Coordinates of C-alpha atoms and ligand atoms in Angstrom, one line a residue:
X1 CA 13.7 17.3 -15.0
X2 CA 10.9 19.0 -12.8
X3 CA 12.2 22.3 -11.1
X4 CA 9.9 22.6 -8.2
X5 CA 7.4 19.6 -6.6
X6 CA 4.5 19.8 -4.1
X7 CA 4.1 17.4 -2.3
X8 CA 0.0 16.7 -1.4
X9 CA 0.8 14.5 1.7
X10 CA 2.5 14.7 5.3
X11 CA 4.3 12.1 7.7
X12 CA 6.8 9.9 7.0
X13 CA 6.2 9.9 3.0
X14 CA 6.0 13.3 2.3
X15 CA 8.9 13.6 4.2
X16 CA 10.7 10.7 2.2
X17 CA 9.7 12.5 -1.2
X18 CA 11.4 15.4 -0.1
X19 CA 14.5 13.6 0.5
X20 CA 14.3 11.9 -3.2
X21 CA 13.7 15.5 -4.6
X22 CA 16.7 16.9 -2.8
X23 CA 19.2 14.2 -4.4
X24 CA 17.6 14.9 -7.8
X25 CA 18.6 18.7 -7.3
X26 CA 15.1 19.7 -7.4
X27 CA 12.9 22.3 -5.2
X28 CA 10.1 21.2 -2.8
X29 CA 6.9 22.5 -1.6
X30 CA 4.7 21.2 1.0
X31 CA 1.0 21.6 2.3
X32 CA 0.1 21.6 5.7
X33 CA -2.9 21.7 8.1
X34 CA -2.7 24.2 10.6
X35 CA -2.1 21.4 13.1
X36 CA 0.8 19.8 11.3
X37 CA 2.8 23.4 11.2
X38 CA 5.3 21.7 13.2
X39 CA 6.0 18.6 11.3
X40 CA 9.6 17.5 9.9
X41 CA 8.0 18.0 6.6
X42 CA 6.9 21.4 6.5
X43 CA 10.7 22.5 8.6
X44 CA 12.5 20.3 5.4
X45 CA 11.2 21.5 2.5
X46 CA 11.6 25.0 0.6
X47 CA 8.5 26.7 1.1
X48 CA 5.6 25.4 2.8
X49 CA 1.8 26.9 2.8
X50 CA -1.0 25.9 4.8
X51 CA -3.6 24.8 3.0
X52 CA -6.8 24.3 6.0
X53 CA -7.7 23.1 9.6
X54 CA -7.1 19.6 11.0
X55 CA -9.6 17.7 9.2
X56 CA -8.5 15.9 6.0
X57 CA -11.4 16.5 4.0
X58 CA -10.7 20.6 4.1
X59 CA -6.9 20.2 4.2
X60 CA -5.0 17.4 2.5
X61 CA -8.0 16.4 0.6
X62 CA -9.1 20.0 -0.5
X63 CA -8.2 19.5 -4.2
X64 CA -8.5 23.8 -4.9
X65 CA -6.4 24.6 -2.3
X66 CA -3.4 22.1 -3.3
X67 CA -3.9 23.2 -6.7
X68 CA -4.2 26.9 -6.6
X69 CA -0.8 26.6 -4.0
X70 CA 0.6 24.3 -7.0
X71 CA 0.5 27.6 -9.2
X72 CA 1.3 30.2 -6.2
X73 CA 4.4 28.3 -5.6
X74 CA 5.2 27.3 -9.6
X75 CA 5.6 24.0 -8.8
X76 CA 5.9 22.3 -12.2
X77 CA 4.6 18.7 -10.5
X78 CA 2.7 17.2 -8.2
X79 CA 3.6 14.0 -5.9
X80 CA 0.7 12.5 -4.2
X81 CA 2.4 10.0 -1.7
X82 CA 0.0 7.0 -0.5
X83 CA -3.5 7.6 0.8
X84 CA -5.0 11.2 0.8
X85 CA -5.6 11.8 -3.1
X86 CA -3.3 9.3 -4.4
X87 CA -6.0 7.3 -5.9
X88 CA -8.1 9.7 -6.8
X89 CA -8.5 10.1 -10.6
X90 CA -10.7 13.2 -10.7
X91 CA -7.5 15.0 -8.9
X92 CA -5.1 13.4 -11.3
X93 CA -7.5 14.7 -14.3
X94 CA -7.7 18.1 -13.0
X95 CA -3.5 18.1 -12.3
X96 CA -3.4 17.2 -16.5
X97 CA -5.9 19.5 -17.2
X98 CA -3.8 22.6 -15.2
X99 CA -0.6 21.6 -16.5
X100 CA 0.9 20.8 -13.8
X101 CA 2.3 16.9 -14.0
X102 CA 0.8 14.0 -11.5
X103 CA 3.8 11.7 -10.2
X104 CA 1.7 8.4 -11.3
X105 CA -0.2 6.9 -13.7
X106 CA -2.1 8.9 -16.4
X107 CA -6.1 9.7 -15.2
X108 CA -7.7 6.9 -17.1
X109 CA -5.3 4.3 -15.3
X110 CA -6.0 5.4 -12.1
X111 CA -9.6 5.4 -13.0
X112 CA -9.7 2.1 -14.4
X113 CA -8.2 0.8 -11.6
X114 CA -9.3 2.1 -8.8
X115 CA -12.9 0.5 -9.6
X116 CA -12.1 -3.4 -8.2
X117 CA -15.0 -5.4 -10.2
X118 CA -13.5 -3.5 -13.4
X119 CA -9.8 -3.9 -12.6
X120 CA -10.5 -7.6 -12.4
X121 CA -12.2 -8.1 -15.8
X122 CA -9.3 -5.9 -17.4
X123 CA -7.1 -8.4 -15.7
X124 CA -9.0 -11.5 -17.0
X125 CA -8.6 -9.8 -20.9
X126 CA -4.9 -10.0 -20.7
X127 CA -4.8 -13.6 -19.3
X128 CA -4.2 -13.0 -15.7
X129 CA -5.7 -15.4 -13.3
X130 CA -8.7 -13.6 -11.4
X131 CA -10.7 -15.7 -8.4
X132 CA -14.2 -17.1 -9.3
X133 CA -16.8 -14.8 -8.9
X134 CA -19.4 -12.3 -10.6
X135 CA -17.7 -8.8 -11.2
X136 CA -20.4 -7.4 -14.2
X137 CA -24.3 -7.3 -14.4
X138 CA -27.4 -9.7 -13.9
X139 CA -28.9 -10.1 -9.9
X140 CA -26.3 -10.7 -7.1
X141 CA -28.8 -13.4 -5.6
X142 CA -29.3 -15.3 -8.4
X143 CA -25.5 -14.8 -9.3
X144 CA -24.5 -15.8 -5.5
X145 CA -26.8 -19.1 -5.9
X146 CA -25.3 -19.9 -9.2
X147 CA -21.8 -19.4 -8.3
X148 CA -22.3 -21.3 -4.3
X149 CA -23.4 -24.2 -6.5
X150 CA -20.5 -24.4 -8.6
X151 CA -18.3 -24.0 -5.9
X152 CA -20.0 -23.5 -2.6
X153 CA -19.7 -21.0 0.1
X154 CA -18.2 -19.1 1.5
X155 CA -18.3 -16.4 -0.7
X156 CA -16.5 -12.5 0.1
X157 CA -18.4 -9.1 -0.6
X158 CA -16.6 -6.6 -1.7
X159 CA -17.0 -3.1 -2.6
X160 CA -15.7 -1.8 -5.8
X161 CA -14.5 1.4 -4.7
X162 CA -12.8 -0.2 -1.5
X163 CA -9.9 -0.1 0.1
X164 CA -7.5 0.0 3.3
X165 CA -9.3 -3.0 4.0
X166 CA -12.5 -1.7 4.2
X167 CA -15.9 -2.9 2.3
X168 CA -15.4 -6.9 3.1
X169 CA -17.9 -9.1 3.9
X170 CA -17.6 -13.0 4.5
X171 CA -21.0 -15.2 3.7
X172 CA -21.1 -18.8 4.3
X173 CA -24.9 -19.1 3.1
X174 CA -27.5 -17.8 1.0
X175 CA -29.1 -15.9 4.1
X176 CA -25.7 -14.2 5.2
X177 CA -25.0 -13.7 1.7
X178 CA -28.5 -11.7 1.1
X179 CA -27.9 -9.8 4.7
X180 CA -24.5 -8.6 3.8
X181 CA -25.1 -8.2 0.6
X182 CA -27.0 -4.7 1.4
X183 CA -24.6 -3.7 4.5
X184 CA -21.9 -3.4 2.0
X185 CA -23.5 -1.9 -0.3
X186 CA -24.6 0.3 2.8
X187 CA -21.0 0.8 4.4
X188 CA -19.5 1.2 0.4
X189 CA -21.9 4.1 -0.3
X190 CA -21.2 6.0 3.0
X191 CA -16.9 5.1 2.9
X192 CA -16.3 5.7 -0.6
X193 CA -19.6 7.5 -2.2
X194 CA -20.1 4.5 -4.4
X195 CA -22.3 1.5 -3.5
X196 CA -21.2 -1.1 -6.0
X197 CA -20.3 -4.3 -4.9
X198 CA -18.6 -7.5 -6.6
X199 CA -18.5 -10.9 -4.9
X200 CA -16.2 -13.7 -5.2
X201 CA -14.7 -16.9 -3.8
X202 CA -13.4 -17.1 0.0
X203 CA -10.0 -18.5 -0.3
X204 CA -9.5 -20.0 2.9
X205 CA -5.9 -18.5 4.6
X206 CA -4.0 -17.6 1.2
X207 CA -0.7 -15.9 1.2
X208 CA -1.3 -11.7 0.2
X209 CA 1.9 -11.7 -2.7
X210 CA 2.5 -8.1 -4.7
X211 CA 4.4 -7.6 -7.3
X212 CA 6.1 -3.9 -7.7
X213 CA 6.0 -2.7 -11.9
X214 CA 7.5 0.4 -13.1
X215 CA 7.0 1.1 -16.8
X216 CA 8.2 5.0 -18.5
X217 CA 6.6 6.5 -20.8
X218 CA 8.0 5.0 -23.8
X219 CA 6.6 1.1 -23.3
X220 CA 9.3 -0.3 -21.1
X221 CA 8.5 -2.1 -18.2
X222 CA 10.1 -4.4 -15.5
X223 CA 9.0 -5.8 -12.1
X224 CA 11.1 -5.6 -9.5
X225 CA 9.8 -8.7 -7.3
X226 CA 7.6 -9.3 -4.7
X227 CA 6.4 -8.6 -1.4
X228 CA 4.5 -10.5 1.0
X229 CA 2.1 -9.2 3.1
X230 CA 0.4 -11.5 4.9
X231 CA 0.5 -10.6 8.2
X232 CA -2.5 -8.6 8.2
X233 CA -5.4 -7.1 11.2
X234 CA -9.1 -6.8 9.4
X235 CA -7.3 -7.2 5.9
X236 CA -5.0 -4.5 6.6
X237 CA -1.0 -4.8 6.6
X238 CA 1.2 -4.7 9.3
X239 CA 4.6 -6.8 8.7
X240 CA 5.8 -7.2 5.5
X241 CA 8.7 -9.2 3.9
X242 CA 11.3 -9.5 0.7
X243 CA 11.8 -12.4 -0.5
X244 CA 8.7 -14.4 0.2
X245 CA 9.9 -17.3 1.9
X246 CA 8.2 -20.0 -0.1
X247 CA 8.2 -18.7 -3.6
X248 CA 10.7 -20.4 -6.3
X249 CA 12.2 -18.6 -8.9
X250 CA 9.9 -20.3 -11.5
X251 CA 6.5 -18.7 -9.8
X252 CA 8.3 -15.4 -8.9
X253 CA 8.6 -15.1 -12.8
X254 CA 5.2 -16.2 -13.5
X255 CA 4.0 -13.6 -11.0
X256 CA 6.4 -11.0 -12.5
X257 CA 5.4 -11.6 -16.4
X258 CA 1.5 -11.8 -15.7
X259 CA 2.0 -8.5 -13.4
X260 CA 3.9 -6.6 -16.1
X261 CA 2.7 -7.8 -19.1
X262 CA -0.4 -6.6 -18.0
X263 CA 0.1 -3.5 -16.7
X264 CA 1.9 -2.8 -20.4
X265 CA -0.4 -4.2 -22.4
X266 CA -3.0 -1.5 -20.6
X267 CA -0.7 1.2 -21.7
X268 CA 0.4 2.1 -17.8
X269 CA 2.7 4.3 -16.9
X270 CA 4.8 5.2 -13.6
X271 CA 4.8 3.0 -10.3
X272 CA 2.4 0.4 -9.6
X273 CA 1.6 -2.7 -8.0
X274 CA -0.3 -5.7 -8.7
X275 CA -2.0 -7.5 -5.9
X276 CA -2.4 -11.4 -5.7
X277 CA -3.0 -14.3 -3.3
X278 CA -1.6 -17.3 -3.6
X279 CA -3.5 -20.4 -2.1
X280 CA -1.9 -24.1 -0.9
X281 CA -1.3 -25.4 -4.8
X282 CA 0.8 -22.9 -5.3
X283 CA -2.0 -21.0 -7.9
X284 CA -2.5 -17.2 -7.9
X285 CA -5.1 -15.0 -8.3
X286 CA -5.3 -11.6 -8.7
X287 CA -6.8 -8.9 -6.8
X288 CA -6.2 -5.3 -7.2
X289 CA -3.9 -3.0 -8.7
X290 CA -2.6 0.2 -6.6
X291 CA -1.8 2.8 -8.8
X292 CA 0.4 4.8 -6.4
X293 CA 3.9 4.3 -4.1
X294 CA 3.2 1.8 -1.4
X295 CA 3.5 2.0 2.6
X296 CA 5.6 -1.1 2.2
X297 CA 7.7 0.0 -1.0
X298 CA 11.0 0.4 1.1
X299 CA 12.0 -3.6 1.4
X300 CA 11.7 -3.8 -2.8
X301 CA 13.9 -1.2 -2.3
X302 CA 16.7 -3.0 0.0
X303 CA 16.3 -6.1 -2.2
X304 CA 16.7 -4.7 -5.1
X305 CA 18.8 -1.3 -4.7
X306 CA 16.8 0.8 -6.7
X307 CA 15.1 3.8 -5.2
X308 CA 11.5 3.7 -6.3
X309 CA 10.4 7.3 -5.6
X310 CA 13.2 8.8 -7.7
X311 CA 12.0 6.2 -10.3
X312 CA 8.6 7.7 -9.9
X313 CA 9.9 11.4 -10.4
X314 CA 12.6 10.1 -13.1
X315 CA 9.3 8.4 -15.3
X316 CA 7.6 11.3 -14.7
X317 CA 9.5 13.8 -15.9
X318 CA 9.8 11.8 -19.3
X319 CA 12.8 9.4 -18.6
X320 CA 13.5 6.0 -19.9
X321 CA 14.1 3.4 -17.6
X322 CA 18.0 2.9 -17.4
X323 CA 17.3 -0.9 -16.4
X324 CA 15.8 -3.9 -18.0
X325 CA 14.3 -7.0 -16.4
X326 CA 17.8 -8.6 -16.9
X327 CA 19.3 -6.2 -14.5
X328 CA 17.4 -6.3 -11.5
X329 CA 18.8 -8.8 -9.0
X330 CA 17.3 -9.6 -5.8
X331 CA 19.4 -9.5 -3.0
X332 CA 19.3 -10.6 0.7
X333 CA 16.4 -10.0 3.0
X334 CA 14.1 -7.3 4.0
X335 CA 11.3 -6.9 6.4
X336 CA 9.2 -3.2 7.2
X337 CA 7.3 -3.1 10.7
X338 CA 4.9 -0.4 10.8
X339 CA 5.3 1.0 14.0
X340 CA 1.6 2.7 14.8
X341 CA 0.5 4.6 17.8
X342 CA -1.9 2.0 19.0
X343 CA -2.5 -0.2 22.2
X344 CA -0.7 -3.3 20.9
X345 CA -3.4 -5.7 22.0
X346 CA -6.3 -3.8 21.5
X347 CA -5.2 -2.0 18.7
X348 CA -7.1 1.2 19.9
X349 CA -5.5 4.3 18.4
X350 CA -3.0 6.2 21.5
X351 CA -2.4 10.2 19.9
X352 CA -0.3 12.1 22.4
X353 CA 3.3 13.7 23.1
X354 CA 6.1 11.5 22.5
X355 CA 8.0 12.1 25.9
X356 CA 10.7 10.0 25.1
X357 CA 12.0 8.3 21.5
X358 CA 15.2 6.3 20.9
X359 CA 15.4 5.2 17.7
X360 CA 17.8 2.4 16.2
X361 CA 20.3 3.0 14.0
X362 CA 23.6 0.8 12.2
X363 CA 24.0 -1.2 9.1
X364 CA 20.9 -2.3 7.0
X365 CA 18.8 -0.7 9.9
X366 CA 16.7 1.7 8.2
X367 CA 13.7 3.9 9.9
X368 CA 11.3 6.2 7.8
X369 CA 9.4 8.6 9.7
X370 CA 8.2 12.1 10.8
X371 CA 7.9 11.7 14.6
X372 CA 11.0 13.6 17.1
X373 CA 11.0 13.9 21.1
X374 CA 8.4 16.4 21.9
X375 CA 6.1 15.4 18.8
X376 CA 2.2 15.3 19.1
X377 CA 0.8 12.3 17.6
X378 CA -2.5 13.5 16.1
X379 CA -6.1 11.9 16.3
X380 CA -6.7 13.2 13.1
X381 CA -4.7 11.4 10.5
X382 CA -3.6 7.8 10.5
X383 CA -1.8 6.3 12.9
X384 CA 1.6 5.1 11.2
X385 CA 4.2 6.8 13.0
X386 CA 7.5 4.9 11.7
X387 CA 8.9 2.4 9.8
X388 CA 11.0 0.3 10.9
X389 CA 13.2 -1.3 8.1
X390 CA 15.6 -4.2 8.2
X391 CA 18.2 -5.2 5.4
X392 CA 20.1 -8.2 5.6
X393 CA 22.3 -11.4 3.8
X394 CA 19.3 -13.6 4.1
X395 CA 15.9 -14.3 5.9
X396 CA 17.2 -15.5 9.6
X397 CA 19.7 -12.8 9.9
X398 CA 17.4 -10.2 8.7
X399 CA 14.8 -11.5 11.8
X400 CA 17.6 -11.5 14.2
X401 CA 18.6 -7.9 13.5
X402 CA 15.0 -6.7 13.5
X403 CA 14.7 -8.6 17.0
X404 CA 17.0 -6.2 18.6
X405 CA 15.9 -3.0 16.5
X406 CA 12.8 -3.2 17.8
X407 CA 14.2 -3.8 21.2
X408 CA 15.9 -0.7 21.0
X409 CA 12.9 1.3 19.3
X410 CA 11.4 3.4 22.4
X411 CA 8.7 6.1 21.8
X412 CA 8.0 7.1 25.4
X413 CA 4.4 8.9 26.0
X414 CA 2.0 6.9 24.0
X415 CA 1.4 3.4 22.9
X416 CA 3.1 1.6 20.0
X417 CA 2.8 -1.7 18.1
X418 CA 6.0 -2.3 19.1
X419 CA 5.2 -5.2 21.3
X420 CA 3.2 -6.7 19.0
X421 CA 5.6 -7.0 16.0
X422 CA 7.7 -8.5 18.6
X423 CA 5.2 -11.6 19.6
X424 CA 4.9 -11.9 15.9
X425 CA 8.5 -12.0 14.6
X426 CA 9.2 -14.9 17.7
X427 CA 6.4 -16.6 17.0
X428 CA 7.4 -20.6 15.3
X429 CA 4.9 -20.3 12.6
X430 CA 6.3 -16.9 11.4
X431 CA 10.3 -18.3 12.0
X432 CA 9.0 -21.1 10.0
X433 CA 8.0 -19.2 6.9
X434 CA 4.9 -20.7 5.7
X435 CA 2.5 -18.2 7.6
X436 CA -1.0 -17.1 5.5
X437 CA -3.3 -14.5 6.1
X438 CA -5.2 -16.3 9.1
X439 CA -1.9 -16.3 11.1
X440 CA -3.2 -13.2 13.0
X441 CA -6.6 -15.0 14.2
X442 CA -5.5 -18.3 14.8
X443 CA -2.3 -17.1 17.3
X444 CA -3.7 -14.0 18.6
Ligands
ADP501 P1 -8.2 -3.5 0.0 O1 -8.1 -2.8 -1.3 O2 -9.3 -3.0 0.9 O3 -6.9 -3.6 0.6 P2 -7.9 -6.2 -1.2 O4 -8.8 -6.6 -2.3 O5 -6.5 -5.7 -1.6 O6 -8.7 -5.0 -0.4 O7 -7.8 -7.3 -0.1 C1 -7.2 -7.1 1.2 C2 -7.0 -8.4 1.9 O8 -8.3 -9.0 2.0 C3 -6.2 -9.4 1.1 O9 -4.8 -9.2 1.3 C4 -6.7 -10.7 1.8 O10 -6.1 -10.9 3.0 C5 -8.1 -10.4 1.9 N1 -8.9 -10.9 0.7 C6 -9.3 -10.2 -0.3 N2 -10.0 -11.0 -1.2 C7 -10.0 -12.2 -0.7 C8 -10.5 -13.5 -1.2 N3 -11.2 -13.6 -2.3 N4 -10.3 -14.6 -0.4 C9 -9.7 -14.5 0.8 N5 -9.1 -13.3 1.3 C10 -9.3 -12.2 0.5

């Protein structure tokens, strides 16, 4: 097992990794900007070194300074959380390359992966169902024109290096489709330094179903369920759920096979997820793989009882899994909020002091975060603040209980999306269940 781990994040997760590294008996080490000196994360872990100023791009994205503090600090591995470098396979590469081990997937799968037009034909190799579209060479008109006439419009844009919902485009005809085509391009370039795009069928209000793999080092793999995320703002999650509703056993374990015989068939390693939708006939289509811990990995954890960021550590540090697929049992009900410091309508960041915080506590209430009374919520960095985390026997109670958590949930000072997840978790269509991705534009 590792001695010492740095942890290349802040907030809630680093935070959280500290906590996992503590039960395993090991050391921690975290980075900080000198605006984040203050934060639970940097007060709970061993040592803690500042690494740059406020901005990301010369703090918690400056790859020399994380690694030279890496070998300051003899940290024997590095944990990447979610966001920041997490995805970024030059960073994993150089970790290998210094000896010092990356808490995910080897380079090359993070690579692979993280471009979406690629990730989709690896998919379609090992049989898993990708959505109709052109992912490879030959002109995007002509392709678009082709493809509309097989199947019609509309047809989605999409950059290959996206993410966080970012680098989507919707076009209904050949003239949207040829305007778009080049703002993508355009806004891909600019967001992630890599203009290719990919195009495939609109599926009109599908259901956003993930399926969490781990697989060691030694060719074992399992999935541990799924998560829905389907209640979503400009493609990006803000509610998600374990169980989904409306899955049966039988396409849960399509889902699972396809997600983890693929993932082992491509020699992965470590923690990842495989992204689908699902449309009306109950058919499922695969979108991306993350090769990192999730925001929303805490309800696979309630359902399921395994904690996935010691699993991550455990893999890494050249265990076996102690678990097969007949082992994991999924159990009762969880739903995640993700409480950000936003206006709740207009969804316009609100940074500031936090005046006031009461946060809700008791059985199978769970909250993971890095705010406190006094805290300053920063413009800088995004703006999840908490999550709030319900457990529960089944679906209804686990909606009643969140009702009343986030009832309780104050943070006094700024604006939360408190309020919102409210209207949402009271509204019939989400009581009901069978909810898609449209359920945000067509009620709000
Ligand atoms: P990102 O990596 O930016 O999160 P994804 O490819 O994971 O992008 O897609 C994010 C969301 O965008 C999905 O959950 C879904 O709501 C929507 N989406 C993506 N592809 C399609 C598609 N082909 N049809 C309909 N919606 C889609």
């Amino acid at each position: 097992m590792f001695k010492k781990v740095l942890i290349a994040n802040r907030g809630e997760i680093a935070l959280r990794i500290i906590r996992a590294c503590k039960e395993l008996g090991i050391k921690t080490v975290s980075i900080h900007s000198t605006v984040d000196a203050d934060s639970l994360h940097v007060r709970f872990s061993d040592e803690s070194y500042c690494i740059g100023p406020a901005e990301s791009s010369k703090s918690y994205l400056n790859i020399p300074a994380i690694i030279s503090t890496a070998e300051v600090s003899n940290a024997d591995a590095i944990h990447p959380g979610y966001g920041f470098l997490a995805e970024n396979p030059d960073f994993a590469e150089i970790c290998e390359n210094c000896n010092i081990k990356f808490i995910g997937p080897p380079s090359g799968q993070v690579r692979a992966f993280g471009n979406k037009a690629k990730a989709k034909s690896l998919m379609e190799k090992f049989g898993v169902p990708i959505i109709r579209g052109y992912h490879g060479d030959g002109d995007p008109k002509k392709n678009a024109q082709k493809l509309a006439a097989e199947i019609g419009y509309p047809l989605l844009i999409k950059a290959a290096a996206g993410g966080g919902g970012r680098g989507m485009r919707i076009a209904r005809n050949q003239k949207e489709f040829e305007d778009y085509l080049q703002v993508v391009r355009t806004e891909a370039e600019l967001a992630f330094g890599n203009g290719e795009v990919y195009f495939e069928k609109y599926l009109q209000n599908p259901k956003h179903i993930e399926i969490q793999v781990l697989c060691d080092e030694y060719g074992n793999g399992v999935h541990l369920g799924e998560r829905e995320c389907s209640i979503q703002r400009r493609h990006q999650k803000l509610l998600e759920e374990a169980p989904c509703s409306i899955l049966n056993d039988s396409l849960r374990k399509k889902m699972g096979a396809a997600a983890v015989n693929a993932l082992k068939s491509n020699g992965y390693k470590n923690a990842g997820t495989v992204e689908f939708l699902l449309d009306e006939n109950g058919d499922f289509f695969f979108i991306e793989v993350n090769t990192r811990i999730q925001v929303e990995h805490p309800i696979t954890e309630q359902v399921t009882g395994i904690d996935l960021i010691k699993e991550q550590i455990k893999i890494a540090a050249g265990e076996k899994l102690q678990f097969t697929q007949d082992d994991i049992k999924i159990k009762g009900h969880s739903i995640q909020c993700r409480v950000n410091a936003e206006h709740p309508e207009t969804f316009v960041p609100s940074p500031g002091k936090i005046t006031s915080l009461n946060i809700p506590g008791g059985p199978g209430v769970r909250v993971d975060t890095g705010i406190y009374g006094g805290y300053q919520v920063l413009p800088f960095y995004d703006s999840l603040i908490a999550k709030l985390i319900v457990y529960e026997k089944d679906r209804p109670a686990a909606i009643a209980k969140l009702r009343w958590a986030l009832e309780e949930f104050h943070v006094g000072g700024i604006h939360t999306s408190i309020p919102f997840h409210l209207k949402v978790i009271n509204h019939p269509q989400f009581l009901s269940g069978n909810y898609n991705t449209g359920f945000l534009d067509s009620n709000f």
